[in-house]
XYZ file of C-alpha atoms in Angstrom:
467
model
C 21.118 18.938 -4.833
C 17.284 18.238 -5.176
C 15.183 15.370 -5.695
C 11.258 14.661 -6.962
C 9.284 11.614 -6.265
C 6.186 10.204 -8.076
C 5.014 6.925 -6.646
C 2.229 4.989 -7.970
C 0.363 1.744 -6.617
C 0.310 0.004 -3.198
C 1.693 0.342 0.168
C 4.725 -1.361 -0.485
C 5.814 1.121 -3.153
C 5.055 4.190 -0.791
C 7.368 2.393 1.845
C 10.045 1.672 -0.693
C 9.731 5.330 -2.068
C 10.248 6.511 1.570
C 13.433 4.243 2.197
C 15.065 6.088 -0.835
C 13.899 9.386 0.192
C 15.467 8.752 3.771
C 18.846 7.746 1.805
C 18.780 11.065 -0.263
C 17.742 13.134 2.945
C 20.900 11.353 4.807
C 23.261 12.420 1.782
C 22.087 16.144 2.017
C 19.656 16.421 -0.590
C 16.286 18.480 -0.327
C 13.143 18.050 -1.778
C 12.490 19.808 -5.157
C 9.511 22.356 -5.773
C 8.622 20.420 -8.852
C 10.235 17.830 -11.298
C 10.790 20.747 -13.588
C 13.574 22.189 -11.205
C 15.043 19.030 -9.612
C 18.513 17.284 -10.409
C 16.862 13.665 -9.768
C 13.533 12.418 -10.604
C 12.192 9.077 -9.735
C 9.130 7.623 -10.424
C 8.061 4.441 -8.752
C 5.799 2.255 -10.903
C 3.019 -0.243 -10.739
C 1.720 -3.040 -12.575
C -1.226 -4.335 -10.888
C -3.567 -3.228 -13.783
C -2.811 -2.240 -17.505
C -4.253 1.167 -16.710
C -1.743 1.863 -14.082
C 1.018 1.276 -16.863
C -0.743 3.324 -19.461
C -0.907 6.150 -16.922
C 2.905 5.878 -16.302
C 3.762 5.575 -20.202
C 1.972 8.934 -20.290
C 3.971 10.613 -17.581
C 7.373 9.034 -18.968
C 6.196 11.008 -22.402
C 5.941 14.219 -20.313
C 9.493 13.498 -18.578
C 11.057 13.033 -22.039
C 9.753 16.385 -23.036
C 11.089 17.937 -19.653
C 14.558 16.317 -20.188
C 14.857 17.756 -23.698
C 13.876 21.394 -22.314
C 16.394 21.090 -19.501
C 18.901 19.906 -22.181
C 17.978 23.184 -23.953
C 17.124 21.062 -27.079
C 13.544 22.259 -27.403
C 11.472 25.071 -26.183
C 8.242 24.993 -24.167
C 5.514 23.058 -25.553
C 2.972 23.255 -22.614
C 2.679 25.504 -19.689
C 3.833 22.714 -17.407
C 7.209 23.250 -18.970
C 7.233 26.977 -18.696
C 9.011 26.605 -15.145
C 11.499 24.528 -16.518
C 12.242 26.838 -19.540
C 12.885 29.679 -16.982
C 15.174 27.396 -14.915
C 17.429 26.819 -17.724
C 17.640 30.203 -19.299
C 21.224 30.461 -18.394
C 22.252 27.205 -19.876
C 21.480 23.344 -19.637
C 20.462 21.873 -16.215
C 20.549 18.077 -17.109
C 17.956 16.095 -15.309
C 18.571 12.460 -14.176
C 15.454 10.134 -14.580
C 15.137 6.968 -12.616
C 12.317 4.394 -13.063
C 12.041 1.850 -10.165
C 9.238 -0.433 -9.222
C 6.980 -3.346 -10.577
C 6.714 -1.948 -14.068
C 10.621 -1.539 -14.228
C 10.779 -5.370 -13.171
C 8.014 -6.470 -15.687
C 9.673 -5.055 -18.742
C 13.181 -4.844 -17.326
C 14.918 -6.370 -20.397
C 13.114 -4.048 -23.120
C 12.600 -0.857 -20.731
C 15.604 0.856 -22.040
C 15.065 -0.185 -25.802
C 11.299 1.258 -25.240
C 11.915 4.532 -23.076
C 15.576 5.362 -24.070
C 15.691 8.540 -22.358
C 15.556 6.688 -18.887
C 18.842 7.236 -17.009
C 18.361 4.153 -14.857
C 15.867 1.103 -14.516
C 15.921 -0.296 -11.112
C 13.902 -3.468 -10.872
C 12.367 -4.981 -7.622
C 15.877 -6.553 -6.516
C 18.011 -3.858 -7.284
C 17.036 -1.080 -4.725
C 20.061 -1.326 -3.119
C 22.117 0.203 -5.876
C 20.487 3.526 -4.854
C 23.729 4.721 -2.948
C 25.698 3.988 -6.049
C 23.202 5.964 -8.457
C 23.170 9.110 -6.290
C 26.932 9.141 -5.917
C 27.128 9.161 -9.774
C 24.555 11.964 -9.951
C 26.448 13.780 -7.390
C 29.640 13.470 -9.274
C 28.051 14.232 -12.974
C 29.181 10.653 -13.875
C 27.509 8.898 -17.061
C 24.483 6.377 -15.894
C 25.597 2.613 -15.438
C 23.664 -0.553 -15.890
C 22.108 -1.588 -12.795
C 22.573 -5.377 -11.693
C 19.192 -6.993 -11.027
C 20.284 -10.540 -9.928
C 20.830 -10.147 -6.191
C 18.494 -11.340 -3.289
C 15.691 -8.767 -2.017
C 16.776 -6.428 0.937
C 14.852 -4.802 3.370
C 15.598 -1.058 3.991
C 16.469 -0.042 7.569
C 13.844 2.506 7.658
C 10.884 3.261 5.393
C 9.164 6.302 6.975
C 7.967 9.322 5.070
C 9.696 12.370 6.204
C 7.545 14.051 9.281
C 4.805 11.305 9.057
C 3.140 10.387 12.294
C 1.748 7.298 10.930
C 3.999 5.122 8.489
C 4.625 1.651 6.930
C 6.925 -1.058 8.231
C 7.633 -3.895 5.461
C 7.889 -7.265 7.099
C 7.892 -9.272 4.268
C 8.137 -9.185 0.413
C 6.945 -11.106 -2.608
C 4.032 -13.400 -2.941
C 3.657 -17.633 -3.227
C -0.064 -17.943 -4.091
C -0.095 -17.046 -7.813
C -3.826 -16.170 -8.105
C -4.673 -16.508 -11.615
C -5.250 -12.942 -12.173
C -2.079 -11.269 -10.324
C 0.842 -10.032 -11.755
C 2.666 -9.716 -8.335
C 4.493 -13.180 -7.836
C 6.066 -12.448 -11.197
C 7.577 -8.862 -10.552
C 7.862 -9.246 -6.707
C 9.216 -13.065 -6.514
C 8.649 -15.533 -3.777
C 8.075 -14.687 -0.242
C 10.818 -13.326 1.973
C 10.151 -12.641 5.525
C 12.078 -9.998 7.482
C 13.924 -10.806 10.450
C 12.121 -9.866 13.591
C 15.071 -8.188 15.364
C 15.179 -5.796 12.206
C 11.417 -5.059 12.748
C 11.646 -4.276 16.304
C 14.830 -2.058 15.550
C 12.950 -0.025 12.967
C 10.050 0.427 15.377
C 12.575 2.106 17.863
C 13.866 4.174 15.217
C 10.269 5.374 14.244
C 9.476 5.804 17.713
C 12.520 8.181 18.133
C 10.818 10.033 14.873
C 7.783 10.692 16.691
C 5.789 7.987 14.655
C 2.351 7.107 16.656
C 0.851 4.585 14.399
C 2.787 1.825 12.139
C 1.093 -0.496 9.520
C 2.996 -3.776 8.730
C 2.975 -4.476 5.214
C 3.572 -7.356 2.797
C 1.937 -8.885 -0.160
C 0.401 -11.334 2.298
C 1.575 -10.608 5.965
C 0.091 -13.232 7.627
C 2.107 -15.956 5.798
C 4.855 -14.296 7.786
C 7.792 -16.961 8.764
C 10.587 -14.788 10.251
C 13.640 -15.609 12.369
C 15.519 -13.761 15.059
C 18.674 -12.845 12.844
C 20.835 -12.229 16.130
C 19.886 -15.725 17.601
C 22.446 -18.648 17.323
C 19.508 -20.798 17.028
C 17.786 -18.656 14.460
C 17.270 -21.529 11.881
C 15.052 -23.571 14.176
C 13.066 -20.501 15.877
C 10.907 -19.770 13.154
C 8.003 -16.898 13.991
C 4.607 -16.804 12.470
C 2.582 -13.787 12.000
C 0.648 -14.293 15.356
C 3.689 -14.646 17.403
C 5.328 -11.539 15.426
C 2.344 -9.622 16.512
C 2.602 -10.814 20.125
C 6.502 -9.937 20.181
C 5.879 -6.347 18.891
C 3.158 -5.783 21.453
C 5.473 -7.057 24.284
C 8.549 -4.973 22.923
C 6.244 -1.552 22.600
C 5.020 -2.171 26.222
C 8.575 -2.902 27.353
C 10.170 0.115 25.949
C 7.174 2.377 26.784
C 7.178 3.361 23.183
C 4.910 6.202 21.829
C 3.709 4.099 19.240
C 0.040 3.100 20.270
C -1.410 1.550 17.039
C -0.333 -1.204 14.943
C -2.133 -2.291 11.898
C -1.303 -4.744 9.198
C -2.206 -5.419 5.656
C -2.754 -7.222 3.478
C -4.310 -10.839 4.511
C -5.130 -13.622 2.738
C -8.106 -15.396 4.101
C -6.342 -18.879 3.662
C -3.686 -17.787 6.397
C -5.914 -16.170 8.766
C -5.342 -18.340 11.811
C -7.239 -18.579 15.166
C -3.862 -17.395 16.889
C -3.886 -14.228 14.782
C -7.566 -13.420 16.147
C -6.389 -14.151 19.658
C -3.779 -11.682 19.380
C -5.653 -8.844 18.265
C -8.556 -9.529 20.679
C -5.932 -9.521 23.458
C -3.541 -6.750 22.754
C -5.055 -3.165 22.696
C -2.085 -1.778 20.870
C -3.379 -3.973 17.616
C -6.189 -1.975 15.853
C -9.480 -3.455 15.611
C -9.458 -2.976 11.902
C -9.093 -5.814 9.373
C -8.661 -5.827 5.907
C -9.749 -9.121 4.477
C -9.915 -9.312 0.586
C -12.495 -11.820 -0.437
C -12.141 -10.802 -4.181
C -15.619 -12.671 -4.838
C -18.541 -14.352 -3.103
C -18.647 -17.603 -5.482
C -16.704 -20.776 -4.690
C -16.668 -21.607 -8.326
C -15.164 -18.162 -9.293
C -12.695 -18.251 -6.232
C -11.253 -21.712 -7.438
C -10.699 -20.295 -11.033
C -8.859 -17.349 -9.403
C -6.717 -19.885 -7.411
C -7.814 -18.102 -4.079
C -7.544 -21.752 -2.150
C -10.744 -21.289 0.081
C -14.223 -21.462 -0.219
C -17.270 -19.003 0.255
C -18.314 -20.965 3.240
C -14.745 -21.169 4.659
C -14.488 -17.043 4.222
C -17.833 -16.670 6.049
C -16.956 -18.839 8.723
C -13.557 -16.947 9.355
C -15.602 -13.560 9.404
C -17.949 -15.131 11.907
C -15.108 -16.103 14.293
C -13.580 -12.480 13.888
C -16.688 -11.030 14.903
C -17.389 -13.059 17.894
C -13.964 -12.791 19.218
C -13.610 -9.065 18.203
C -16.872 -7.319 18.656
C -15.554 -3.966 17.857
C -13.726 -4.780 14.536
C -14.614 -3.316 11.391
C -14.073 -5.323 8.244
C -12.903 -4.149 4.605
C -12.381 -5.989 1.656
C -11.497 -6.142 -1.884
C -13.980 -7.278 -4.529
C -13.265 -8.028 -8.338
C -16.349 -8.278 -10.773
C -16.457 -9.694 -14.412
C -13.563 -12.507 -13.739
C -13.582 -14.957 -16.719
C -16.664 -17.446 -16.910
C -18.407 -15.366 -14.012
C -22.249 -15.627 -14.200
C -25.145 -13.932 -13.093
C -25.345 -16.578 -10.032
C -21.805 -15.645 -9.295
C -22.821 -12.256 -9.221
C -25.989 -12.752 -6.949
C -23.520 -15.051 -4.515
C -21.136 -11.996 -4.116
C -23.991 -9.517 -3.183
C -25.240 -12.143 -0.773
C -22.008 -12.590 0.797
C -21.682 -8.758 1.123
C -25.028 -8.684 2.738
C -24.014 -11.419 5.429
C -20.775 -9.491 6.150
C -21.545 -5.851 5.571
C -18.144 -4.356 5.200
C -17.436 -0.986 6.264
C -15.897 -0.211 3.100
C -14.280 -1.819 0.035
C -11.976 -1.647 -2.759
C -14.023 -2.520 -5.708
C -12.753 -2.959 -9.476
C -13.694 -4.858 -12.534
C -11.282 -7.499 -13.810
C -8.586 -6.231 -16.243
C -6.467 -8.807 -17.999
C -2.708 -8.707 -17.244
C -0.418 -10.252 -19.932
C 1.571 -13.164 -18.507
C -1.129 -14.547 -16.030
C -3.335 -17.555 -16.608
C -6.521 -15.479 -16.270
C -5.408 -13.557 -19.360
C -5.813 -16.517 -21.698
C -9.122 -17.640 -20.374
C -12.617 -16.508 -22.298
C -13.085 -12.657 -21.519
C -16.429 -11.057 -20.560
C -17.261 -7.866 -22.308
C -16.233 -4.674 -20.487
C -19.867 -3.338 -20.468
C -21.070 -6.136 -18.533
C -18.154 -6.134 -16.141
C -18.818 -2.430 -15.522
C -22.597 -2.978 -15.056
C -22.070 -5.937 -12.473
C -19.385 -3.881 -10.521
C -21.900 -0.853 -10.214
C -24.251 -3.493 -8.664
C -21.366 -4.078 -6.056
C -20.797 -0.441 -5.653
C -24.302 0.610 -4.928
C -24.914 -2.057 -2.597
C -21.404 -1.373 -0.814
C -22.338 2.415 -0.654
C -25.565 1.240 1.425
C -23.458 -1.017 3.844
C -21.002 1.701 4.382
C -23.517 4.341 5.562
C -25.226 1.788 7.451
C -22.287 0.688 9.467
C -20.737 4.007 9.894
C -24.007 5.303 11.277
C -23.976 3.174 14.001
C -20.778 4.933 15.147
C -22.720 8.371 15.713
C -22.987 9.537 19.317
C -19.850 7.258 20.273
C -16.785 8.595 21.891
C -13.696 7.450 20.300
C -9.813 7.620 20.328
C -8.548 9.361 17.037
C -5.072 10.217 15.873
C -5.065 13.735 14.627
C -3.138 13.799 11.342
C -3.400 17.134 9.357
C -5.435 20.139 8.737
C -8.895 19.351 7.059
C -8.790 20.586 3.152
C -12.554 21.713 3.559
C -12.061 23.746 6.884
C -8.534 25.026 7.737
C -10.026 25.300 11.406
C -10.500 21.592 11.600
C -8.195 18.852 11.955
C -8.391 15.561 9.960
C -7.818 12.232 11.813
C -8.401 8.619 11.833
C -10.173 6.313 14.411
C -8.637 2.683 15.381
C -11.558 1.335 12.882
C -9.551 3.271 10.123
C -12.434 5.670 9.588
C -11.652 9.629 8.816
C -12.852 12.264 11.454
C -12.826 15.970 11.064
C -13.125 18.033 14.304
C -12.403 21.508 15.498
C -8.980 21.628 17.063
C -5.629 23.888 17.223
C -2.855 22.711 14.821
C -0.556 21.769 17.719
C -2.841 18.777 18.528
C -1.563 17.126 15.112
C 0.542 13.930 15.844
C -1.319 13.686 19.074
C -4.243 10.935 20.171
C -7.302 12.777 21.297
C -10.864 11.522 22.423
C -13.493 12.795 20.014
C -17.312 12.567 20.278
C -18.729 11.670 17.023
C -21.775 13.848 15.946
C -22.552 13.089 12.693
C -21.433 11.701 9.227
C -20.502 13.379 5.942
C -20.149 10.894 2.949
C -17.482 8.912 4.302
C -15.992 11.079 7.096
C -17.465 11.616 10.571
C -17.745 15.088 12.161
C -16.667 15.301 15.757
C -16.094 17.517 18.896
C -12.863 17.068 20.776
C -13.436 15.808 24.555
C -9.969 15.850 25.724
C-alpha cells in the first residue's frame, strides 16, 4: 500500500511527519508518486498564522474533490485530477484522508463538522494512534473516532528516510504564553524527553548514516529532563546545558559519525551562561545560534510577554560574541504588533544595527484568534507591511555584509544534495548554517568536505573543494 504526505509549518511538524513515515515504512508501505494515486494521504497542519490555515483549507477543498473522483462520484474538473481519473477507470479506489498537527488540535471538536470528508483527525496528543489507523486502512475498516486525551508521547525515531541531516525532538509544548502566539494552546505545557531516549535515538541515527542532528522543541533551553532508567530519576533533573554536554560526551564515547549538533528554537530569557560555555568548549556543537528577539523595543517586548528587555537581550548577544567569536546569529523579527510606534520601529532597526544578524525570519503581526494580542487595538495592515519592509531592507544589507566576510576562508561543509541550478555542483551547508555550492562528484553527498569560499551569489556561497 502507498502513502502521501503534505507537511506545513515548523521543524517539529517535519519531525512528527517523519516519525509517522518511519512507522509506515516499517509496515511495508511505500511512498506514492502523488496524492492522486495514494491509498493514504496525511496532511500535517500548522496554526501559527491565519494564512497557514487558509492555505490548508484550500488544500482540503482539493482533497475533497480528489476523494470524490477516487470514489467515481464525479469526473475530472482540473488537470490535477486527470491522473486520479485514469487511476480509477477500472472502478473506485477509495482514499483515506488524515489531518494531524496544530490546526487539527485547535479546531478538534468542530473539524469533522467543517470538513466531513476527512476520515481521521489526529490532534497533537493522539499521534500514538497511527498504528491503529494504519491497521484499519490495511484491513479496509471504517474510520474510528481518535481519542485525544492522553499525555504527549515522543516517537522513538523522527528521521526522514535517507536524510543525512535530521531533527531530534527533545521537548514538546511551551509555558511562555507570548501574547501573540497560539502554540501553548495547541501544543500544551512543556514536556521534556528523557535523556536516555534522546541518546538512544542518536545511536539509531548514527546507524542510518546521519551526519548532523538538530535538537528541537518550542523552547529547547528550558529543557528539564531525567534519566528514565535511573533509580533516582526524579532527583536527577538535567538542564539544557547538561544535556548538550552529555550528548557531546556520548558521541565521543561511541565514536559516532554524527559530527554536528544544532538546536532551535531558543528563548533569550532561558539562554544561560552554562549553555554558552558548552558551545564554546565542544566542537560538535555548531557555532550557529538562532536567538529570536521578536522586537527591539522594551515596551513592545513587555506587551508581547517576552520577559526580557532590549538591554538584557543585547547583553546576552555581547556575551555570546565574546565567548564564541566565530558564531553566526540569526533571529525572528515581528513588526506591526499592536500599539507599536514609529519610535519602536527605530529601536528595532537600531538593535539590528548593533547585532548584525546573518539572517532573519521577518514577518508582520497577524492576529490569532484566542490569543490576548488579538483583542488589542490593531495597526492597519498597510502600515504593518511598510514597517516590515524597512526591516527587510536593512537585513538584506546586513546579510550581504556578514556573509561577505567569509569569502576567502576555508570551511567545513556537509554535502547534502545536487544543486538545482547546476547539476555538476553539490549544495551543502557550513557549521554557521550557510549554503555553499561547489563542483564535486555525487558520491560526496552525505560527507563532510573542506571548501574554500570564493564568492557570494545572493545568500549562497560559491566555493572550491579542497579535500
